[in-house]
Amino acid sequence: MKVLIVGGRGKADFLMNSLLDKKNSVTLIHDDEEYCRQLARKYDTTIICGDGTKRYILEEAEIENQDIVIALTPKDCANFVICQLAKKVYGIKRAFATVNNPKNVDVFKKLGIDSAISATYVVSNMIEQLATINDLSHLTVMESGHIHLMELLVKEQDPIVNQQIKDIDISEEMIISCIIRNNQALIPKGDTFILSGDKLIILSTGTQPQSFIGQLVGDSYETR
């Protein structure tokens, strides 16, 4: 898959690392020359310094050959322009954007942006969860906060250790979709045991993901 990322700092770095690890082709456009140099030293991929709202910059990045465009700049108007150019001018089927003003999420979606995520909402949500769940190492909020994708590191003292998934009493709004064990991904089944050191990839559709984590690790999560 070919992915073009425009803007962003920590988010762009994280995405590039994740996508390249999965053998995707990644191109980055960023207007900070020094940041481009840093990423160029870190990643063996195409990095272009320039304004991603300009067509000649997008064409230098061969936008017409990309499968996905992701706009991460700090300006909502810029992200909208980038996604609209990608879809309307260059025929890119999938365009995604972070939206800094949460009020713009619905506007972006109504105007054809495939996925518009409020960066403010995501960050505040992550801070709120991580303040009480230290082992919740990563939380992603999707579809305006209705879906949460979480990672949880299982510790020896957790009540779910050495239990089979079918014996764990958890909400119907939550599913353990994957287990990372010894750097290997396992698709869990009912008779799969949870072991200390496992990283659980959890998908929930509720509005209070911390309550779901409490169901797995009990009261211990508050003291970690």
mmCIF file of N, CA, C and O in Angstrom, residues 5 9-24 26 28 35 39 42-45:
data_model
loop_
_atom_site.group_PDB
_atom_site.id
_atom_site.type_symbol
_atom_site.label_atom_id
_atom_site.label_comp_id
_atom_site.label_asym_id
_atom_site.label_seq_id
_atom_site.Cartn_x
_atom_site.Cartn_y
_atom_site.Cartn_z
ATOM 1 N N ILE A 5 1.637 11.032 3.698
ATOM 2 C CA ILE A 5 1.340 11.753 4.933
ATOM 3 C C ILE A 5 1.755 13.206 4.744
ATOM 4 O O ILE A 5 2.864 13.481 4.291
ATOM 5 N N ARG A 9 3.838 15.993 13.479
ATOM 6 C CA ARG A 9 5.172 15.795 14.033
ATOM 7 C C ARG A 9 5.217 14.427 14.699
ATOM 8 O O ARG A 9 5.518 13.426 14.049
ATOM 9 N N GLY A 10 4.870 14.350 15.974
ATOM 10 C CA GLY A 10 4.882 13.049 16.638
ATOM 11 C C GLY A 10 3.954 12.053 15.970
ATOM 12 O O GLY A 10 4.286 10.872 15.820
ATOM 13 N N LYS A 11 2.774 12.536 15.539
ATOM 14 C CA LYS A 11 1.819 11.642 14.878
ATOM 15 C C LYS A 11 2.386 11.113 13.570
ATOM 16 O O LYS A 11 2.226 9.937 13.234
ATOM 17 N N ALA A 12 3.043 11.980 12.813
ATOM 18 C CA ALA A 12 3.619 11.564 11.536
ATOM 19 C C ALA A 12 4.742 10.552 11.754
ATOM 20 O O ALA A 12 4.841 9.550 11.037
ATOM 21 N N ASP A 13 5.583 10.820 12.737
ATOM 22 C CA ASP A 13 6.690 9.915 13.051
ATOM 23 C C ASP A 13 6.155 8.538 13.428
ATOM 24 O O ASP A 13 6.624 7.506 12.943
ATOM 25 N N PHE A 14 5.146 8.520 14.311
ATOM 26 C CA PHE A 14 4.546 7.254 14.741
ATOM 27 C C PHE A 14 3.948 6.495 13.554
ATOM 28 O O PHE A 14 4.161 5.286 13.398
ATOM 29 N N LEU A 15 3.197 7.203 12.720
ATOM 30 C CA LEU A 15 2.570 6.562 11.568
ATOM 31 C C LEU A 15 3.606 6.000 10.601
ATOM 32 O O LEU A 15 3.465 4.878 10.098
ATOM 33 N N MET A 16 4.638 6.791 10.324
ATOM 34 C CA MET A 16 5.678 6.334 9.399
ATOM 35 C C MET A 16 6.331 5.063 9.912
ATOM 36 O O MET A 16 6.529 4.093 9.164
ATOM 37 N N ASN A 17 6.669 5.057 11.189
ATOM 38 C CA ASN A 17 7.317 3.890 11.777
ATOM 39 C C ASN A 17 6.428 2.656 11.671
ATOM 40 O O ASN A 17 6.877 1.572 11.271
ATOM 41 N N SER A 18 5.156 2.825 12.001
ATOM 42 C CA SER A 18 4.218 1.709 11.962
ATOM 43 C C SER A 18 3.985 1.214 10.536
ATOM 44 O O SER A 18 4.013 0.006 10.266
ATOM 45 N N LEU A 19 3.774 2.128 9.605
ATOM 46 C CA LEU A 19 3.491 1.740 8.222
ATOM 47 C C LEU A 19 4.700 1.106 7.543
ATOM 48 O O LEU A 19 4.571 0.117 6.810
ATOM 49 N N LEU A 20 5.881 1.656 7.791
ATOM 50 C CA LEU A 20 7.090 1.089 7.186
ATOM 51 C C LEU A 20 7.406 -0.285 7.760
ATOM 52 O O LEU A 20 7.884 -1.166 7.037
ATOM 53 N N ASP A 21 7.140 -0.482 9.039
ATOM 54 C CA ASP A 21 7.347 -1.795 9.649
ATOM 55 C C ASP A 21 6.489 -2.854 8.987
ATOM 56 O O ASP A 21 6.862 -4.025 8.927
ATOM 57 N N LYS A 22 5.330 -2.426 8.482
ATOM 58 C CA LYS A 22 4.415 -3.355 7.819
ATOM 59 C C LYS A 22 4.657 -3.405 6.307
ATOM 60 O O LYS A 22 3.818 -3.886 5.550
ATOM 61 N N LYS A 23 5.813 -2.888 5.896
ATOM 62 C CA LYS A 23 6.260 -2.972 4.491
ATOM 63 C C LYS A 23 5.411 -2.140 3.535
ATOM 64 O O LYS A 23 5.308 -2.456 2.347
ATOM 65 N N ASN A 24 4.792 -1.080 4.042
ATOM 66 C CA ASN A 24 4.078 -0.163 3.169
ATOM 67 C C ASN A 24 5.055 0.858 2.596
ATOM 68 O O ASN A 24 6.126 1.103 3.153
ATOM 69 N N VAL A 26 5.792 4.685 2.064
ATOM 70 C CA VAL A 26 5.357 5.917 2.717
ATOM 71 C C VAL A 26 6.119 7.119 2.156
ATOM 72 O O VAL A 26 7.340 7.087 2.029
ATOM 73 N N LEU A 28 6.353 11.393 2.871
ATOM 74 C CA LEU A 28 5.970 12.453 3.797
ATOM 75 C C LEU A 28 6.222 13.822 3.188
ATOM 76 O O LEU A 28 7.267 14.063 2.587
ATOM 77 N N TYR A 35 12.924 19.377 10.631
ATOM 78 C CA TYR A 35 12.201 18.146 10.962
ATOM 79 C C TYR A 35 12.319 17.141 9.823
ATOM 80 O O TYR A 35 12.463 15.929 10.059
ATOM 81 N N LEU A 39 13.819 13.251 10.093
ATOM 82 C CA LEU A 39 13.140 12.042 9.635
ATOM 83 C C LEU A 39 13.904 11.358 8.508
ATOM 84 O O LEU A 39 13.892 10.132 8.396
ATOM 85 N N LYS A 42 16.330 9.163 9.926
ATOM 86 C CA LYS A 42 15.721 8.042 10.644
ATOM 87 C C LYS A 42 15.097 7.008 9.713
ATOM 88 O O LYS A 42 15.136 5.806 10.000
ATOM 89 N N TYR A 43 14.514 7.460 8.594
ATOM 90 C CA TYR A 43 13.778 6.550 7.712
ATOM 91 C C TYR A 43 14.322 6.590 6.285
ATOM 92 O O TYR A 43 14.655 7.647 5.770
ATOM 93 N N ASP A 44 14.354 5.431 5.683
ATOM 94 C CA ASP A 44 14.766 5.311 4.289
ATOM 95 C C ASP A 44 13.520 5.376 3.414
ATOM 96 O O ASP A 44 13.000 4.363 2.940
ATOM 97 N N THR A 45 13.006 6.582 3.241
ATOM 98 C CA THR A 45 11.799 6.777 2.450
ATOM 99 C C THR A 45 11.798 8.201 1.892
ATOM 100 O O THR A 45 12.656 9.009 2.231
#
